[in-house]
Coordinates of C-alpha atoms and ligand atoms in Angstrom, one line a residue:
M582 CA 60.7 23.8 93.7
H583 CA 60.2 20.2 92.4
V584 CA 63.3 17.7 91.9
V585 CA 62.3 15.1 89.5
A586 CA 64.3 11.9 89.5
S587 CA 65.5 11.1 86.1
H588 CA 68.3 8.9 84.5
P589 CA 70.6 9.6 81.5
F590 CA 69.6 9.3 77.8
A591 CA 72.4 8.2 75.3
G592 CA 73.3 10.5 72.5
Q593 CA 72.3 14.0 73.9
Q594 CA 75.7 15.2 72.4
P595 CA 75.2 18.6 70.6
G596 CA 76.1 18.4 66.7
T597 CA 77.4 21.1 64.5
S598 CA 74.4 23.1 65.7
G599 CA 72.9 22.1 68.9
L600 CA 70.9 19.1 69.9
R601 CA 68.8 17.9 67.0
K602 CA 66.5 14.8 67.0
K603 CA 63.1 13.8 66.0
V604 CA 60.3 15.4 67.6
T605 CA 59.2 12.1 69.0
V606 CA 62.4 11.6 70.7
F607 CA 62.1 15.0 72.4
Q608 CA 58.6 14.1 73.5
Q609 CA 60.1 11.2 75.5
P610 CA 59.2 11.8 79.1
H611 CA 62.3 13.7 80.8
Y612 CA 64.3 13.9 77.5
L613 CA 64.0 17.6 76.9
E614 CA 64.1 18.3 80.7
N615 CA 67.2 16.2 81.0
F616 CA 69.2 18.2 78.3
I617 CA 68.1 21.6 79.6
Q618 CA 69.2 20.6 83.2
A619 CA 72.6 19.5 81.8
V620 CA 72.9 23.2 80.3
F621 CA 72.2 24.5 83.7
T622 CA 74.7 22.4 85.3
A623 CA 77.4 23.1 82.7
V624 CA 76.8 26.9 82.5
P625 CA 76.8 28.2 86.3
A626 CA 76.8 31.7 85.0
L627 CA 73.2 31.4 84.3
V628 CA 72.4 31.7 88.0
G629 CA 71.4 35.2 89.0
A630 CA 71.6 36.2 85.4
T631 CA 69.3 36.7 82.3
L632 CA 68.4 34.0 79.8
V633 CA 67.0 34.6 76.2
V634 CA 64.4 32.0 75.0
G635 CA 62.7 31.7 71.7
G636 CA 62.3 29.5 68.5
D637 CA 61.3 29.2 65.0
G638 CA 57.8 28.2 65.6
R639 CA 57.9 24.5 64.8
F640 CA 55.9 21.8 66.4
F641 CA 56.9 21.4 70.1
N642 CA 58.2 25.1 70.2
L643 CA 55.5 26.3 72.6
Q644 CA 55.6 23.3 74.9
A645 CA 59.4 23.3 75.2
T646 CA 59.4 27.1 75.9
Q647 CA 57.1 26.7 78.8
T648 CA 59.2 23.6 80.1
I649 CA 62.3 25.7 79.8
I650 CA 60.9 28.8 81.6
K651 CA 59.8 26.8 84.5
M652 CA 63.1 25.0 84.8
A653 CA 64.9 28.4 84.6
A654 CA 63.0 29.7 87.5
A655 CA 63.9 26.5 89.6
N656 CA 67.6 26.7 88.6
G657 CA 68.2 30.3 90.0
V658 CA 67.9 32.4 86.7
A659 CA 66.9 35.9 87.6
K660 CA 65.1 36.7 84.4
V661 CA 64.0 35.1 81.1
I662 CA 63.4 37.4 78.0
V663 CA 61.1 35.5 75.5
G664 CA 59.8 36.4 72.3
A665 CA 56.1 36.7 71.9
G666 CA 54.5 33.3 71.0
G667 CA 57.7 31.7 71.8
L668 CA 59.2 33.1 68.6
L669 CA 62.6 34.4 67.9
S670 CA 64.7 33.9 64.8
T671 CA 68.2 32.6 65.6
P672 CA 69.6 36.0 64.4
A673 CA 67.2 38.1 66.6
A674 CA 68.0 35.7 69.5
S675 CA 71.7 36.4 69.1
A676 CA 71.2 40.2 69.0
L677 CA 68.8 40.3 72.1
I678 CA 71.3 38.2 74.0
R679 CA 73.8 40.9 73.3
Q680 CA 71.7 43.9 73.5
R681 CA 70.3 42.8 76.9
H682 CA 73.5 41.5 78.5
A683 CA 72.1 38.0 78.9
A684 CA 74.4 35.3 80.2
G685 CA 73.1 33.0 77.1
G686 CA 70.2 31.9 75.2
L687 CA 68.1 28.7 74.4
I688 CA 67.2 28.7 70.9
L689 CA 64.6 26.1 69.8
S690 CA 65.0 25.0 66.2
A691 CA 66.1 22.5 63.8
S692 CA 67.1 25.2 61.2
H693 CA 66.0 23.9 57.7
N694 CA 65.1 20.4 58.8
P695 CA 61.4 19.7 58.3
G696 CA 59.0 20.3 61.2
G697 CA 55.5 19.0 62.3
A698 CA 54.8 16.0 64.6
D699 CA 57.0 13.7 62.4
G700 CA 59.7 16.2 61.9
D701 CA 62.8 17.4 63.6
F702 CA 63.1 19.6 66.8
G703 CA 66.4 21.1 68.3
V704 CA 67.8 23.1 71.1
K705 CA 70.9 25.1 70.7
F706 CA 72.7 26.9 73.7
N707 CA 74.2 30.2 72.9
S708 CA 76.8 31.9 75.1
A709 CA 77.0 35.5 76.4
N710 CA 78.5 36.8 73.1
G711 CA 75.4 35.7 71.3
G712 CA 77.0 33.0 69.4
P713 CA 76.8 29.2 69.5
A714 CA 78.5 27.7 72.5
P715 CA 82.1 26.7 71.8
A716 CA 83.0 23.1 71.9
A717 CA 84.3 23.1 75.4
V718 CA 80.8 24.1 76.6
T719 CA 78.8 21.8 74.6
D720 CA 81.3 19.1 75.7
A721 CA 80.5 20.0 79.2
I722 CA 76.7 19.9 78.6
Y723 CA 77.0 16.5 77.1
A724 CA 79.1 15.3 80.1
A725 CA 76.6 16.6 82.4
S726 CA 73.7 14.7 80.5
L727 CA 75.5 11.4 81.0
E728 CA 75.6 12.0 84.9
I729 CA 72.1 13.3 85.5
D730 CA 69.8 11.7 88.1
S731 CA 67.4 14.5 88.6
Y732 CA 66.2 17.9 87.2
R733 CA 64.6 21.0 88.8
T734 CA 61.4 22.6 88.0
V735 CA 58.6 24.6 89.5
A736 CA 54.9 23.9 89.7
S737 CA 53.2 26.7 87.9
A738 CA 50.6 27.5 85.5
D739 CA 51.8 28.1 81.9
L740 CA 53.2 31.6 81.2
E741 CA 51.0 33.8 78.9
L742 CA 53.4 34.0 76.1
D743 CA 51.3 36.3 73.9
K744 CA 51.1 39.0 76.4
L745 CA 53.9 41.7 76.0
G746 CA 55.4 42.8 79.2
S747 CA 56.5 41.4 82.6
Q748 CA 55.2 38.3 84.4
Q749 CA 56.5 36.6 87.4
I750 CA 57.0 32.8 88.1
A751 CA 58.5 31.9 91.4
A752 CA 61.3 34.2 92.1
M753 CA 62.1 34.9 88.5
Q754 CA 61.0 37.7 86.1
V755 CA 59.6 36.7 82.7
E756 CA 59.6 39.5 80.1
V757 CA 57.8 38.8 76.8
V758 CA 59.0 40.9 74.0
D759 CA 58.1 41.5 70.4
P760 CA 60.5 39.2 68.6
V761 CA 60.8 41.6 65.7
A762 CA 61.1 45.3 66.7
D763 CA 64.8 45.3 68.1
Y764 CA 65.9 43.3 65.2
A765 CA 64.4 45.6 62.6
E766 CA 66.1 48.6 64.4
L767 CA 69.4 46.8 64.3
M768 CA 68.9 46.4 60.5
A769 CA 67.9 49.9 60.0
S770 CA 71.1 50.9 61.7
L771 CA 73.4 49.0 59.4
F772 CA 71.9 49.5 55.8
D773 CA 70.9 52.5 53.8
F774 CA 67.1 52.1 54.0
A775 CA 66.3 55.1 52.0
A776 CA 68.3 53.8 49.2
I777 CA 66.8 50.5 49.5
A778 CA 63.4 51.8 49.5
R779 CA 63.9 53.8 46.5
L780 CA 65.2 50.7 44.6
L781 CA 62.2 48.8 45.6
A782 CA 59.9 51.4 44.5
K783 CA 61.4 51.4 41.0
P784 CA 59.0 50.0 38.3
D785 CA 61.7 48.2 36.5
F786 CA 63.1 46.3 39.6
K787 CA 61.5 43.4 41.1
F788 CA 62.2 41.8 44.5
V789 CA 60.7 38.7 45.9
F790 CA 61.1 37.2 49.3
D791 CA 60.0 33.6 50.4
A792 CA 59.8 33.2 54.2
M793 CA 58.9 29.5 53.7
H794 CA 56.2 29.3 56.3
A795 CA 59.0 29.8 58.9
V796 CA 60.0 32.3 61.3
T797 CA 61.1 35.2 59.0
G798 CA 57.6 35.9 57.9
P799 CA 56.9 38.6 60.6
Y800 CA 60.4 39.8 60.2
A801 CA 60.0 40.3 56.4
E802 CA 56.5 41.9 56.9
E803 CA 58.0 44.7 59.2
I804 CA 61.3 45.2 57.4
F805 CA 60.2 45.0 53.6
T806 CA 56.6 46.1 53.8
R807 CA 56.1 48.4 56.6
R808 CA 59.7 50.0 56.6
L809 CA 60.7 49.6 53.0
G810 CA 57.4 50.0 51.2
L811 CA 57.3 46.7 49.3
P812 CA 53.9 45.6 48.2
S813 CA 52.9 42.6 50.4
Q814 CA 52.2 40.5 47.6
Q815 CA 56.0 40.1 46.8
L816 CA 56.3 38.4 50.1
L817 CA 55.6 34.7 50.0
N818 CA 54.7 32.2 52.7
C819 CA 55.0 34.7 55.6
Q820 CA 52.8 32.9 58.0
P821 CA 54.9 30.7 60.3
Q822 CA 53.4 27.3 60.6
L823 CA 54.1 24.2 63.1
D824 CA 55.1 22.1 60.0
F825 CA 56.2 25.0 57.5
G826 CA 53.2 24.2 55.4
G827 CA 54.5 20.6 54.9
G828 CA 57.7 21.7 53.1
H829 CA 61.3 21.7 53.8
P830 CA 62.2 25.3 55.2
D831 CA 65.4 24.9 53.2
P832 CA 66.3 27.7 51.0
N833 CA 67.9 25.8 48.0
L834 CA 66.9 25.4 44.5
A835 CA 65.3 22.0 45.4
H836 CA 62.9 23.5 48.0
A837 CA 62.3 27.1 46.9
G838 CA 59.7 26.4 44.0
D839 CA 57.5 29.1 44.9
L840 CA 60.3 31.7 44.5
I841 CA 61.5 30.1 41.2
A842 CA 57.9 30.4 40.0
A843 CA 57.6 34.1 41.0
L844 CA 60.7 34.8 38.9
A845 CA 59.2 33.4 35.8
G846 CA 59.0 36.1 32.9
V847 CA 60.7 38.8 35.2
G848 CA 63.7 40.7 33.6
E849 CA 67.3 40.6 34.7
F850 CA 66.9 43.6 37.2
A851 CA 65.5 41.5 39.9
L852 CA 66.4 39.7 43.0
A853 CA 64.6 36.8 44.7
A854 CA 65.5 35.5 48.1
A855 CA 64.5 33.0 50.7
S856 CA 65.4 32.1 54.3
D857 CA 65.3 29.0 56.3
G858 CA 63.3 27.7 59.3
D859 CA 65.0 29.8 62.0
G860 CA 66.2 32.7 59.7
D861 CA 69.8 32.3 59.7
R862 CA 70.3 31.0 56.0
N863 CA 69.7 32.7 52.9
M864 CA 69.4 32.1 49.2
V865 CA 69.6 34.7 46.6
L866 CA 68.6 34.2 43.0
A867 CA 67.9 36.4 40.1
S868 CA 66.1 35.5 37.0
E869 CA 67.8 32.1 35.5
L870 CA 70.7 32.8 37.9
F871 CA 71.5 31.1 41.2
I872 CA 74.2 32.6 43.1
N873 CA 76.3 30.3 44.9
P874 CA 76.7 31.1 48.8
C875 CA 80.6 31.0 48.1
D876 CA 80.3 33.8 45.5
S877 CA 77.7 35.7 47.5
I878 CA 80.0 36.4 50.5
A879 CA 83.0 37.2 48.2
L880 CA 80.7 39.6 46.5
L881 CA 79.5 41.1 49.7
A882 CA 83.0 41.6 50.9
A883 CA 84.1 43.2 47.7
N884 CA 81.2 45.7 47.8
A885 CA 81.1 46.3 51.5
H886 CA 81.8 49.9 51.1
C887 CA 78.3 50.3 49.7
V888 CA 76.9 49.6 53.2
P889 CA 77.1 52.5 55.8
A890 CA 78.1 49.9 58.6
Y891 CA 81.0 48.7 56.5
R892 CA 82.1 52.0 54.8
E893 CA 85.1 52.4 56.8
G894 CA 86.5 48.9 55.8
L895 CA 86.7 45.5 57.1
A896 CA 89.1 44.3 59.8
G897 CA 89.3 40.7 58.1
V898 CA 87.0 38.0 56.8
A899 CA 86.7 34.2 57.3
R900 CA 85.1 31.2 55.8
S901 CA 84.7 27.6 56.5
M902 CA 87.1 25.2 54.9
P903 CA 84.9 23.6 52.6
T904 CA 83.6 27.0 51.1
S905 CA 85.4 28.1 48.0
R906 CA 88.4 30.3 47.9
A907 CA 86.5 33.1 46.1
L908 CA 86.6 35.1 49.4
D909 CA 90.3 34.7 49.7
R910 CA 90.9 36.6 46.3
V911 CA 88.9 39.4 47.6
A912 CA 90.7 39.5 50.8
A913 CA 94.2 39.3 48.9
K914 CA 93.2 42.4 46.9
L915 CA 91.9 44.4 49.7
Q916 CA 95.0 43.2 51.8
L917 CA 92.7 41.8 54.5
P918 CA 93.4 38.9 56.7
C919 CA 91.5 35.8 55.7
Y920 CA 90.8 32.8 58.2
E921 CA 89.8 29.3 57.2
T922 CA 87.6 27.5 59.9
P923 CA 86.2 24.2 60.5
T924 CA 82.4 24.0 59.4
G925 CA 80.0 25.5 62.2
W926 CA 79.3 29.1 63.0
K927 CA 80.9 28.6 66.4
Y928 CA 84.3 28.7 65.0
F929 CA 83.8 32.3 63.7
G930 CA 82.8 33.5 67.3
S931 CA 86.2 34.0 68.9
L932 CA 87.5 35.8 65.6
L933 CA 84.5 38.2 65.7
D934 CA 84.8 38.7 69.4
A935 CA 88.5 39.6 69.0
G936 CA 87.9 42.1 66.2
K937 CA 89.7 40.1 63.8
I938 CA 87.2 39.6 61.2
T939 CA 84.1 41.8 60.2
L940 CA 82.4 39.5 57.5
C941 CA 82.4 35.8 57.3
G942 CA 80.4 33.1 55.1
E943 CA 79.9 29.4 54.5
E944 CA 78.8 27.3 51.5
S945 CA 75.8 26.1 53.5
F946 CA 73.8 29.2 52.9
G947 CA 75.1 31.3 55.8
S948 CA 76.8 34.7 55.8
G949 CA 77.0 37.2 58.7
S950 CA 79.1 40.1 60.4
D951 CA 80.2 41.3 63.6
H952 CA 76.6 42.8 64.3
I953 CA 75.8 39.5 66.0
R954 CA 77.2 36.1 66.5
E955 CA 75.1 34.1 64.1
K956 CA 74.6 34.0 60.3
D957 CA 71.8 36.2 59.3
G958 CA 69.5 35.4 56.4
L959 CA 67.7 38.8 56.1
W960 CA 71.0 40.7 56.9
A961 CA 72.5 39.0 53.7
V962 CA 69.2 39.9 51.7
L963 CA 69.3 43.4 52.8
F964 CA 73.1 43.6 52.0
W965 CA 72.4 42.4 48.4
L966 CA 69.7 45.1 48.0
N967 CA 71.9 47.7 49.5
I968 CA 74.4 46.9 46.9
I969 CA 72.2 46.7 44.0
A970 CA 70.7 50.2 45.1
V971 CA 74.1 51.9 45.2
R972 CA 75.6 50.3 42.2
G973 CA 72.6 50.4 40.0
L974 CA 73.7 47.0 38.5
S975 CA 71.6 43.7 38.1
P976 CA 72.8 40.6 40.1
R977 CA 74.0 39.3 36.8
Q978 CA 76.0 42.3 36.0
L979 CA 77.7 42.4 39.5
L980 CA 78.7 38.7 39.2
A981 CA 80.1 39.2 35.8
E982 CA 82.0 42.2 37.1
H983 CA 83.2 40.1 40.0
W984 CA 84.6 37.2 37.9
T985 CA 86.1 39.5 35.5
E986 CA 88.0 41.1 38.4
Y987 CA 89.0 38.0 40.3
G988 CA 88.2 34.8 38.2
R989 CA 85.6 32.4 39.1
D990 CA 85.9 29.8 41.7
F991 CA 83.4 26.9 40.5
F992 CA 81.7 25.3 43.5
S993 CA 79.3 22.4 44.1
R994 CA 78.3 20.1 47.0
H995 CA 77.0 16.6 46.6
D996 CA 75.1 15.1 49.7
Y997 CA 74.6 11.3 50.1
E998 CA 72.0 11.0 52.7
G999 CA 70.7 8.2 55.0
L1000 CA 73.8 6.1 54.7
P1001 CA 74.6 3.5 57.6
S1002 CA 76.6 5.4 60.2
D1003 CA 79.1 2.8 60.8
D1004 CA 79.9 2.3 57.3
A1005 CA 80.2 6.2 56.6
R1006 CA 82.5 6.5 59.6
S1007 CA 84.7 3.6 58.4
L1008 CA 85.2 5.2 55.1
L1009 CA 86.4 8.2 56.9
A1010 CA 88.8 6.1 59.1
D1011 CA 90.0 4.1 56.2
L1012 CA 91.0 7.4 54.4
H1013 CA 92.8 8.8 57.4
Q1014 CA 94.9 5.6 57.3
P1015 CA 94.8 4.4 53.7
S1016 CA 96.0 0.7 53.2
Q1017 CA 97.8 1.9 49.9
P1018 CA 99.1 5.3 49.0
L1019 CA 96.6 7.5 47.3
V1020 CA 98.8 10.5 46.7
G1021 CA 100.7 10.7 43.5
R1022 CA 98.4 8.3 41.6
R1023 CA 96.0 9.1 38.8
W1024 CA 92.3 9.1 39.4
G1025 CA 90.2 9.6 36.3
A1026 CA 92.1 12.1 34.4
L1027 CA 93.7 13.8 37.4
T1028 CA 96.7 13.2 39.7
L1029 CA 96.1 13.5 43.3
L1030 CA 98.8 15.9 44.8
Q1031 CA 97.8 16.0 48.4
L1032 CA 95.5 14.5 50.9
E1033 CA 95.1 16.3 54.3
S1034 CA 92.8 16.0 57.3
F1035 CA 91.9 19.6 58.4
T1036 CA 92.9 20.5 61.8
Y1037 CA 92.2 24.0 63.2
T1038 CA 93.7 25.9 65.7
D1039 CA 92.0 28.9 66.9
P1040 CA 94.3 31.9 66.6
V1041 CA 92.6 33.7 69.8
D1042 CA 92.3 30.9 72.2
N1043 CA 94.5 28.2 70.7
S1044 CA 91.7 25.7 71.0
R1045 CA 92.3 22.9 68.6
A1046 CA 89.6 21.0 66.3
D1047 CA 91.1 18.0 64.5
K1048 CA 89.5 15.6 61.8
Q1049 CA 87.2 18.4 60.5
G1050 CA 87.4 17.0 57.0
L1051 CA 89.6 15.4 54.3
I1052 CA 90.8 17.8 51.6
F1053 CA 91.8 16.2 48.4
T1054 CA 94.1 18.4 46.1
F1055 CA 94.4 17.6 42.6
E1056 CA 97.1 18.7 39.9
D1057 CA 94.9 21.4 38.6
D1058 CA 94.6 22.8 42.1
S1059 CA 90.8 21.8 42.2
R1060 CA 89.8 20.3 45.6
A1061 CA 87.4 17.8 46.9
V1062 CA 86.4 17.9 50.5
L1063 CA 84.7 15.0 52.4
R1064 CA 83.2 15.3 55.8
L1065 CA 80.2 13.9 57.6
S1066 CA 77.2 16.2 58.4
G1067 CA 76.8 17.0 62.0
T1068 CA 73.2 18.2 61.6
G1069 CA 71.2 15.2 60.3
T1070 CA 69.0 13.2 62.5
S1071 CA 68.7 9.8 60.7
G1072 CA 71.7 7.8 59.6
A1073 CA 74.8 9.6 58.2
T1074 CA 74.9 12.2 55.5
L1075 CA 78.1 12.3 53.6
R1076 CA 79.0 15.7 52.1
L1077 CA 81.5 16.0 49.2
Y1078 CA 82.4 19.4 48.2
F1079 CA 84.2 20.5 44.9
D1080 CA 86.0 23.7 43.9
R1081 CA 88.0 24.8 41.0
Y1082 CA 89.4 28.1 40.0
S1083 CA 89.6 29.5 36.4
S1084 CA 90.5 32.9 35.1
D1085 CA 89.5 31.9 31.5
S1086 CA 86.7 34.3 30.8
A1087 CA 85.3 32.0 28.2
Q1088 CA 84.5 29.6 30.9
Y1089 CA 82.7 31.9 33.4
W1090 CA 79.1 31.0 32.6
L1091 CA 79.8 27.2 32.5
A1092 CA 77.4 25.1 34.7
P1093 CA 79.4 24.1 37.9
Q1094 CA 78.8 20.4 37.2
Q1095 CA 80.3 20.7 33.9
A1096 CA 83.2 22.8 35.0
L1097 CA 83.9 20.4 37.9
A1098 CA 83.4 17.2 36.0
A1099 CA 87.0 16.1 36.0
T1100 CA 87.4 16.5 39.9
I1101 CA 83.9 14.8 40.4
A1102 CA 84.9 11.8 38.3
A1103 CA 88.4 11.6 40.0
I1104 CA 86.9 11.4 43.4
S1105 CA 84.2 9.0 42.4
E1106 CA 86.9 6.5 41.2
L1107 CA 88.9 7.1 44.3
L1108 CA 86.1 6.8 46.9
Q1109 CA 84.2 4.0 45.1
L1110 CA 80.8 4.9 46.6
E1111 CA 78.9 2.9 44.2
Q1112 CA 80.9 -0.2 45.5
R1113 CA 80.7 0.9 49.2
F1114 CA 77.2 2.1 49.4
G1115 CA 75.4 1.1 46.2
R1116 CA 74.8 4.8 45.5
H1117 CA 75.1 6.0 41.8
H1118 CA 74.2 9.5 42.3
P1119 CA 74.1 12.0 45.2
D1120 CA 70.7 12.7 46.9
V1121 CA 71.1 16.4 46.6
I1122 CA 73.4 18.7 44.7
T1123 CA 73.8 22.3 45.6
Ligands
G6P1275 C1 74.6 24.6 60.6 C2 75.7 25.6 61.2 C3 76.6 26.1 60.0 C4 77.1 24.8 59.1 C5 75.9 24.0 58.7 C6 76.4 22.7 58.0 O1 73.7 25.4 59.8 O2 75.2 26.7 61.6 O3 77.6 26.6 60.5 O4 77.9 25.1 58.2 O5 75.1 23.5 59.9 O6 76.3 21.7 58.9 P1 76.7 20.2 58.5 O7 77.5 19.5 59.5 O8 75.3 19.6 58.3 O9 77.3 20.1 57.2
ZN1276 ZN1 69.0 27.8 60.2

């Protein structure tokens, strides 16, 4: 064992989803090693236990995997389970941690952020339940990173990560596993694959999936083509690449151009879907129909009886606070508890572990269930296919039916990227203590009824998270939510979320920007973003 002297780096504090930085930051000598050593210091349960390691295949994934395995051997880990080629999608890693009773996992990904030598990299520690480590653990990792004076590793040749089976490094066993097999089995155990295969074989139904040159390619080939019989030309961009083919592996309307093109001229009985860099996000589309993630999770919950795994009913549901309240309406009808959590999948973990919820979802293109402790892109796509197969309706018909039953919650998110961090933080601070009252005043055409800073108390372990976003509620019950992103790597990204409910069927097919125009205008007058930041328009609208 080697003990290598080192010194702390500033800023190794995990964000919404692990430590995410530019590749060039991670490539600094000792930078990755320090953070990994901080994990071993903060999580003593890893000694003598099993650790799962894998990532989304982006630039630096392989080198980091080799580094981590050697450090695990030097830190007393009994066994590392690693996906062949260093690959594991985030949901597959979560499943593997649970199936193999590992003490945790290190997932190498910067999710939907661009990759390549100039792109982003990230490391996320997941706990024994398979989910993102809770704040108490990430705080301990950060604290350890600030005190570090050395890290441990072993001198050894690189592992053969393409060879399935067991290898030995010092006293530690390394098992290289097929990254896809167990996950595909898990999906087959949840959904009605026979019904989905029949749907995919119908000449009048078209399904296209875009893996965006990211990790879900091999998973999609196994599940959709080999198990469900989909012609391989209906899978796009399935070869994982170090730089995701130069694109953003981000499934939204701005970045999934290939998918939108594949839908051209296709009829209404169709579904197109994409997943992100590490496979936990999903976007579903039909021809000329973008299905907002807030509507998607609500519709999945309302139709969960179509899926074998959820046929017996749901224990409860949850959504993150900025996500629209469409899910709450389904929960009320089904008489289910509905929880509102801060942004970040880690907050669903204790509710899932305690059996309080079965399904959960977020506006940020994530949905999932108690089958693992991460959101799951392919799971969501299979869920949609299973519903369409059983109901025999097109996505448009399903949404129309849903809105007729529950009304529509219009939703949109506006992102302002690359803002000076200090200025963005001081905007939030000013709003927490405004110099003059904002509530009760008219902004644009709307009076502001309430301004609240979201605080969450976990109903299972009573842990508290405060300042999780500002909620502006207007007289028409529309909401605007303001928070800073915790996943960016340069400057600050300000996120503004808008939602408004309507039960007027004449409005259901309005464009969200139009339906939300009054709330958007009100908040723009209130926040004065133009004066503060010189920004006239958001950089991204979802
Ligand atoms: C990651 C987390 C999600 C979260 C999203 C948004 O994807 O897994 O749970 O909703 O980041 O994060 P941000 O802080 O950038 O809005
Ligand atoms: Zn992701």
